[in-house]
Coordinates of C-alpha atoms in Angstrom, one line a residue:
M1 CA -27.3 69.6 2.7
V2 CA -26.1 67.8 -0.2
E3 CA -24.0 69.1 -2.5
R4 CA -25.3 70.5 -5.9
L5 CA -21.7 70.4 -7.5
S6 CA -21.3 72.8 -10.6
P7 CA -21.0 71.4 -14.4
R8 CA -17.0 72.6 -14.1
A9 CA -16.7 70.9 -10.8
I10 CA -18.5 67.7 -12.4
L11 CA -16.1 67.8 -15.7
D12 CA -13.1 67.9 -13.3
K13 CA -14.2 65.0 -11.8
L14 CA -15.2 62.9 -14.9
V15 CA -11.5 63.8 -16.3
S16 CA -10.1 62.4 -13.2
F17 CA -11.1 59.0 -14.3
P18 CA -8.6 57.4 -16.9
T19 CA -11.1 55.8 -18.6
V20 CA -9.3 54.7 -21.7
S21 CA -11.4 52.3 -23.9
H22 CA -8.8 49.4 -23.3
D23 CA -9.2 49.8 -19.2
T24 CA -11.9 49.8 -17.0
N25 CA -14.7 52.6 -16.8
L26 CA -16.0 51.2 -13.3
P27 CA -14.6 53.9 -11.1
L28 CA -16.3 57.0 -12.9
I29 CA -19.5 54.9 -13.3
D30 CA -19.3 54.3 -9.2
W31 CA -18.9 58.0 -8.7
V32 CA -21.9 59.1 -11.2
E33 CA -24.2 56.3 -9.7
G34 CA -23.5 57.6 -6.2
Y35 CA -23.6 61.2 -7.1
L36 CA -27.2 60.8 -8.7
A37 CA -28.3 58.7 -5.7
S38 CA -27.3 61.4 -3.3
H39 CA -29.8 63.5 -4.8
G40 CA -32.3 60.6 -4.7
I41 CA -32.2 59.8 -8.4
E42 CA -32.0 55.7 -9.2
A43 CA -29.5 55.1 -11.6
F44 CA -29.2 51.5 -13.5
R45 CA -25.9 49.8 -14.4
H46 CA -26.0 47.8 -17.6
P47 CA -22.7 45.5 -17.3
H48 CA -20.6 44.9 -20.4
E49 CA -21.6 41.3 -21.7
T50 CA -18.5 39.7 -21.2
D51 CA -16.0 42.4 -19.5
P52 CA -16.4 42.8 -15.6
A53 CA -14.6 45.7 -15.7
K54 CA -17.0 47.9 -17.7
A55 CA -20.7 49.1 -17.5
G56 CA -22.9 51.8 -19.0
L57 CA -25.5 53.5 -17.0
F58 CA -29.1 55.3 -17.5
A59 CA -31.3 57.0 -15.2
H60 CA -34.8 59.0 -15.1
V61 CA -36.0 62.2 -13.5
G62 CA -39.5 63.8 -14.0
P63 CA -43.0 62.3 -14.5
K64 CA -42.5 58.3 -15.2
V65 CA -44.3 58.7 -18.4
E66 CA -43.1 57.7 -21.9
G67 CA -41.8 60.6 -24.3
A68 CA -38.2 61.6 -22.2
V69 CA -35.7 63.5 -24.0
V70 CA -32.6 61.4 -23.9
L71 CA -28.9 63.1 -23.0
S72 CA -26.4 60.5 -24.6
G73 CA -22.6 60.5 -24.1
H74 CA -20.0 57.7 -23.6
T75 CA -17.8 57.6 -21.0
D76 CA -14.7 56.3 -22.8
V77 CA -11.5 58.0 -24.1
V78 CA -8.8 57.3 -26.5
P79 CA -5.5 56.6 -25.4
I80 CA -2.7 59.2 -24.5
E81 CA 0.3 57.2 -25.3
G82 CA 2.9 58.5 -27.9
Q83 CA 1.2 62.2 -27.9
P84 CA 3.0 65.3 -26.5
W85 CA 0.9 66.7 -23.9
S86 CA 2.1 69.5 -22.4
T87 CA -0.7 69.2 -19.1
D88 CA -1.5 66.2 -17.2
P89 CA -4.2 64.5 -19.5
F90 CA -6.1 63.6 -16.6
E91 CA -6.7 66.8 -14.9
V92 CA -8.6 69.8 -16.3
V93 CA -6.4 72.8 -17.0
E94 CA -7.8 75.9 -17.9
K95 CA -5.7 78.1 -19.6
D96 CA -6.2 81.0 -22.4
G97 CA -9.7 80.6 -22.2
K98 CA -9.4 76.9 -22.9
L99 CA -10.2 73.4 -20.7
F100 CA -7.1 71.1 -21.5
G101 CA -7.7 67.3 -20.5
R102 CA -8.2 64.0 -22.1
G103 CA -12.1 63.9 -22.9
T104 CA -12.8 67.2 -22.2
C105 CA -13.9 67.8 -25.9
D106 CA -14.9 63.9 -26.8
M107 CA -17.4 63.9 -24.7
K108 CA -16.7 64.3 -21.2
G109 CA -18.0 67.8 -21.3
F110 CA -21.1 66.7 -22.5
D111 CA -21.3 64.1 -19.9
A112 CA -20.8 66.9 -17.1
L113 CA -23.3 69.1 -18.3
A114 CA -26.0 65.8 -18.9
I115 CA -25.2 65.0 -15.3
W116 CA -25.4 68.3 -14.1
A117 CA -29.0 68.8 -15.8
M118 CA -29.9 65.4 -14.7
V119 CA -29.7 66.9 -10.7
E120 CA -31.4 70.1 -11.8
G121 CA -34.3 68.6 -13.3
Q122 CA -34.9 66.4 -10.0
Y123 CA -35.6 69.7 -8.5
R124 CA -37.6 71.0 -11.0
D125 CA -41.3 70.4 -11.5
L126 CA -40.9 68.9 -15.0
T127 CA -44.1 67.9 -16.9
R128 CA -41.9 65.9 -19.5
P129 CA -39.1 63.7 -18.4
L130 CA -35.2 63.4 -18.9
Q131 CA -32.9 60.3 -19.0
I132 CA -29.2 60.1 -19.4
A133 CA -27.7 57.2 -20.9
L134 CA -23.9 56.7 -20.3
S135 CA -22.4 53.9 -22.6
Y136 CA -18.9 52.2 -22.8
D137 CA -16.4 51.1 -25.8
E138 CA -17.8 54.2 -28.3
E139 CA -14.1 54.6 -29.0
I140 CA -13.6 51.3 -30.7
G141 CA -16.5 51.0 -32.7
C142 CA -19.9 52.1 -30.6
T143 CA -20.0 48.6 -29.6
G144 CA -21.9 49.7 -26.1
A145 CA -24.7 51.6 -27.3
A146 CA -27.1 48.8 -28.9
P147 CA -27.1 46.5 -25.8
L148 CA -27.4 49.8 -23.4
I149 CA -30.5 50.9 -25.5
E150 CA -32.3 47.4 -25.4
A151 CA -31.5 47.4 -21.4
M152 CA -32.9 51.0 -21.1
T153 CA -36.4 50.2 -23.0
K154 CA -36.8 47.4 -20.2
V155 CA -36.6 49.5 -17.5
L156 CA -37.5 53.1 -18.0
P157 CA -40.5 54.4 -20.0
K158 CA -39.4 54.7 -23.2
G159 CA -38.0 58.0 -24.3
S160 CA -38.6 59.5 -27.7
A161 CA -36.1 62.4 -28.4
T162 CA -32.4 61.6 -28.0
I163 CA -29.6 64.2 -28.3
V164 CA -26.2 62.8 -29.0
G165 CA -23.8 65.2 -27.1
E166 CA -20.6 64.6 -29.4
P167 CA -18.9 67.7 -30.3
S168 CA -20.4 69.8 -32.8
M169 CA -20.0 73.5 -31.8
M170 CA -23.7 73.3 -30.3
G171 CA -25.0 73.0 -34.2
A172 CA -27.6 70.6 -35.3
V173 CA -25.9 67.7 -36.8
T174 CA -29.0 65.2 -38.4
G175 CA -26.9 63.1 -40.2
H176 CA -23.8 60.8 -40.2
K177 CA -22.1 58.0 -42.3
G178 CA -22.5 54.6 -41.0
G179 CA -19.5 52.3 -40.9
T180 CA -18.4 48.7 -40.4
G181 CA -15.2 47.3 -40.1
F182 CA -13.4 43.7 -40.4
M183 CA -9.7 42.4 -39.4
V184 CA -9.0 40.4 -42.3
H185 CA -6.3 37.3 -41.9
M186 CA -4.9 36.1 -44.8
R187 CA -3.7 32.4 -44.1
G188 CA -0.9 31.5 -46.6
F189 CA 1.8 28.9 -47.1
E190 CA 5.5 29.3 -46.6
V191 CA 8.0 28.4 -49.2
H192 CA 11.3 29.6 -50.7
S193 CA 10.5 32.8 -53.0
S194 CA 12.3 31.0 -55.7
L195 CA 9.5 28.4 -55.8
M196 CA 6.5 30.7 -55.2
H197 CA 4.0 29.2 -57.6
T198 CA 4.2 26.4 -55.1
G199 CA 3.1 28.2 -52.3
V200 CA 0.5 30.9 -51.3
N201 CA 2.0 34.7 -50.2
A202 CA -0.7 36.1 -47.6
I203 CA 0.4 39.3 -48.3
M204 CA 0.0 39.1 -52.4
Y205 CA -3.3 37.7 -52.1
G206 CA -4.2 40.0 -49.3
A207 CA -3.1 42.9 -51.9
K208 CA -5.7 41.6 -54.6
L209 CA -8.5 42.8 -51.6
I210 CA -6.6 46.0 -50.8
E211 CA -6.8 46.8 -54.7
W212 CA -10.5 45.8 -54.5
A213 CA -11.1 48.4 -52.2
N214 CA -9.3 51.0 -54.4
E215 CA -11.2 49.9 -57.3
M216 CA -14.5 50.5 -55.1
N217 CA -13.3 53.9 -54.4
V218 CA -12.8 55.1 -58.1
E219 CA -16.2 53.4 -59.1
N220 CA -18.2 55.2 -56.0
R221 CA -16.5 58.6 -56.8
A222 CA -17.7 58.3 -60.3
K223 CA -21.5 58.0 -59.0
T224 CA -24.0 60.8 -59.1
P225 CA -24.7 60.8 -55.4
D226 CA -28.6 61.2 -54.3
A227 CA -29.8 64.5 -52.7
V228 CA -29.2 63.1 -49.1
D229 CA -25.5 61.6 -49.9
A230 CA -24.5 64.8 -51.8
T231 CA -24.6 66.7 -48.4
F232 CA -21.8 64.5 -47.1
E233 CA -17.8 65.4 -47.6
P234 CA -17.2 62.9 -49.8
P235 CA -20.5 62.0 -50.9
W236 CA -20.0 58.6 -51.5
T237 CA -19.2 55.5 -49.7
T238 CA -15.4 55.0 -48.9
V239 CA -13.6 51.8 -48.3
H240 CA -10.3 52.0 -46.2
V241 CA -7.2 50.2 -45.1
G242 CA -5.3 52.0 -42.4
V243 CA -3.0 49.0 -40.8
I244 CA -1.2 46.1 -42.3
E245 CA 1.3 43.5 -41.3
G246 CA 2.7 40.1 -42.3
G247 CA 5.5 38.1 -43.7
T248 CA 8.8 36.5 -42.5
A249 CA 11.5 37.3 -44.6
H250 CA 11.9 38.8 -48.0
N251 CA 12.6 35.6 -49.4
I252 CA 9.9 33.3 -48.0
T253 CA 6.3 33.8 -49.0
A254 CA 4.2 35.2 -46.5
L255 CA 2.3 33.1 -44.2
D256 CA 0.4 35.3 -42.8
C257 CA -1.0 38.8 -43.4
R258 CA -3.6 41.0 -41.3
F259 CA -4.9 44.4 -42.2
G260 CA -8.1 46.3 -41.4
L261 CA -10.5 47.0 -44.0
D262 CA -13.6 49.3 -43.0
F263 CA -16.5 50.9 -44.8
R264 CA -17.8 54.7 -44.0
F265 CA -21.1 54.4 -46.1
V266 CA -23.6 57.0 -47.2
P267 CA -27.0 56.5 -45.7
G268 CA -28.4 56.0 -49.2
E269 CA -26.5 52.9 -49.5
S270 CA -26.8 49.2 -47.4
S271 CA -24.2 48.2 -45.4
D272 CA -25.3 44.8 -45.8
D273 CA -25.0 44.8 -49.7
W274 CA -21.4 46.6 -49.0
V275 CA -20.5 43.5 -46.7
A276 CA -22.1 40.9 -49.4
R277 CA -20.0 42.6 -51.9
F278 CA -16.5 42.4 -49.9
K279 CA -17.4 38.5 -48.8
A280 CA -18.0 37.7 -52.4
K281 CA -14.5 39.4 -53.4
V282 CA -13.1 37.4 -50.3
A283 CA -14.5 34.3 -51.6
E284 CA -13.1 34.7 -55.3
V285 CA -9.4 35.2 -53.6
E286 CA -9.9 32.4 -51.1
A287 CA -10.8 30.1 -54.0
E288 CA -7.5 31.4 -55.9
M289 CA -5.4 30.6 -52.9
Q290 CA -7.2 27.2 -52.5
A291 CA -6.6 26.1 -55.9
V292 CA -2.7 26.1 -55.2
V293 CA -2.7 24.9 -51.5
P294 CA -6.0 23.7 -50.2
E295 CA -5.4 24.3 -46.4
T296 CA -5.0 28.0 -47.1
R297 CA -8.1 30.5 -46.2
I298 CA -9.0 33.9 -45.4
D299 CA -10.6 35.0 -41.9
L300 CA -12.9 37.5 -41.4
E301 CA -13.9 39.1 -38.0
E302 CA -16.5 41.9 -37.8
M303 CA -14.8 44.7 -35.7
F304 CA -17.4 46.9 -35.3
Y305 CA -20.9 48.3 -37.1
V306 CA -22.1 51.5 -36.4
P307 CA -25.5 52.4 -38.4
A308 CA -25.7 55.7 -40.3
L309 CA -27.7 58.5 -39.0
M310 CA -30.7 59.4 -41.5
P311 CA -31.9 63.0 -41.4
E312 CA -35.5 62.9 -40.2
E313 CA -38.7 64.5 -41.8
A314 CA -40.4 66.8 -39.5
G315 CA -38.0 65.0 -36.6
E316 CA -38.8 65.7 -32.9
A317 CA -35.1 66.1 -31.6
E318 CA -34.5 68.4 -34.3
A319 CA -37.1 70.5 -33.8
L320 CA -36.5 70.4 -29.8
V321 CA -32.6 71.5 -30.4
R322 CA -33.7 73.9 -33.5
R323 CA -36.3 75.6 -31.2
I324 CA -33.7 76.0 -28.3
T325 CA -30.6 77.2 -30.3
G326 CA -32.2 78.9 -33.1
D327 CA -29.8 77.0 -35.3
N328 CA -31.3 76.4 -38.5
A329 CA -28.3 75.3 -40.9
P330 CA -28.5 72.0 -42.6
R331 CA -25.4 70.0 -41.2
V332 CA -24.2 66.5 -41.6
V333 CA -20.8 64.9 -40.7
S334 CA -18.9 62.0 -41.8
Y335 CA -17.9 60.3 -38.5
G336 CA -19.9 57.9 -36.8
T337 CA -22.0 58.5 -33.5
E338 CA -24.0 56.2 -31.4
G339 CA -26.8 58.4 -32.6
G340 CA -27.6 55.5 -35.5
H341 CA -28.2 53.1 -33.0
F342 CA -30.9 55.2 -31.2
Q343 CA -32.5 55.9 -34.3
D344 CA -32.5 52.2 -35.3
G345 CA -34.2 51.9 -31.6
G346 CA -37.0 54.0 -32.3
Y347 CA -35.7 57.3 -31.1
S348 CA -36.0 60.5 -32.5
T349 CA -31.9 61.6 -32.5
L350 CA -29.8 64.5 -33.3
I351 CA -26.4 65.2 -32.5
C352 CA -25.7 68.6 -30.7
G353 CA -23.0 69.0 -28.1
P354 CA -20.0 71.7 -26.9
G355 CA -16.9 71.6 -28.7
D356 CA -15.1 71.3 -32.1
I357 CA -14.5 67.6 -33.6
A358 CA -10.7 68.8 -34.6
Q359 CA -10.0 68.9 -31.2
A360 CA -10.8 65.0 -30.4
H361 CA -8.6 62.5 -29.7
Q362 CA -5.5 65.3 -30.0
P363 CA -2.4 65.9 -27.6
D364 CA -3.5 68.8 -25.4
E365 CA -7.2 68.0 -26.3
F366 CA -9.2 71.1 -25.1
L367 CA -12.7 72.3 -25.1
T368 CA -13.2 76.3 -24.9
V369 CA -14.9 77.9 -21.9
A370 CA -17.3 79.3 -24.3
Q371 CA -18.4 76.5 -25.6
F372 CA -18.6 74.6 -22.4
E373 CA -21.0 77.9 -21.3
A374 CA -22.7 77.5 -24.3
G375 CA -23.6 74.1 -23.7
E376 CA -24.6 74.9 -20.0
R377 CA -27.2 77.7 -21.3
F378 CA -28.4 74.9 -23.6
M379 CA -29.3 72.8 -20.7
R380 CA -30.8 75.7 -18.7
D381 CA -33.2 76.2 -22.0
L382 CA -33.9 72.8 -22.0
L383 CA -35.0 71.9 -18.4
T384 CA -37.2 75.2 -19.0
E385 CA -38.8 73.2 -21.9
L386 CA -39.2 70.3 -20.0
A387 CA -40.8 72.3 -17.1
G388 CA -43.7 73.2 -19.7

């Protein structure tokens, strides 16, 4: 008789795979694919477009009709380097009512529950189908979600409601900010600093773009937000620079300067508009540089794009989750998820998963046993709902 693992046993297995974003996730995908297959569930892989060491996975149980509920999770986790862990990060350790391990909270706890629900659903007479979607590279900008969704819609009957299981303490989260980020490379011209007027200091010209970010934050904070944007904290679009490097010596105008600049925009504002404003400022600064030395320039590389999740009017996913949980509180978050990609793909979408986002990415990351059990109750009630 084929073994049906408990949610905890599945979590132990998932955490044992060190699926840090810069490494492979294929051993985990192999295991999930094999485990689902052992219960007669056909899973489909979606290989990374350029990295053969990564893949997503999706599957379907229940009647082969449209309208499935999709359980969405990511398989990658953030690095552990430099973090003072008191337990093995890739082993689930239960202590004081908490399950310690990298990804227990973000978000292998939900993944384990979703895999468990898929197998349980296979043995029930579901009247509405259930699907699972496991992505790669969420932690480096949700870059694996959009191609995975596109692949799913070509193979499986189209789902209609998606539950993204990011940690929300099993509360219903109906919206989040969007985000987009660029790596900026200022390419200057070196001269001795005593003749700095004949050179182009990449750091000092880069500072003009950073100061523009400061000015935009002041401008945005002064705006009166609309009703939806006012629910976010903060209720305005933010522009941020967190890492910068460049220069050779204190007496040489900097040849290079690199920094990341990203936006977290409220749903009421367009990411395209913000990108256009930024690129216009880049063109202005670049023209100033080239007026001194024509071959200088500014290179931009888009690092990620995460669409905002918009609160829905009479959303199917929201109604489903609120019906199961009894949670009627309005709730939005400022961090991004793959939910915006699902919503853009035509799915009614909501975030609901076990755990506290404050534990995500931390040393000694944990998911409380109580939250994991609450997630299991949710899955049991969801399966009852899908069985009609």
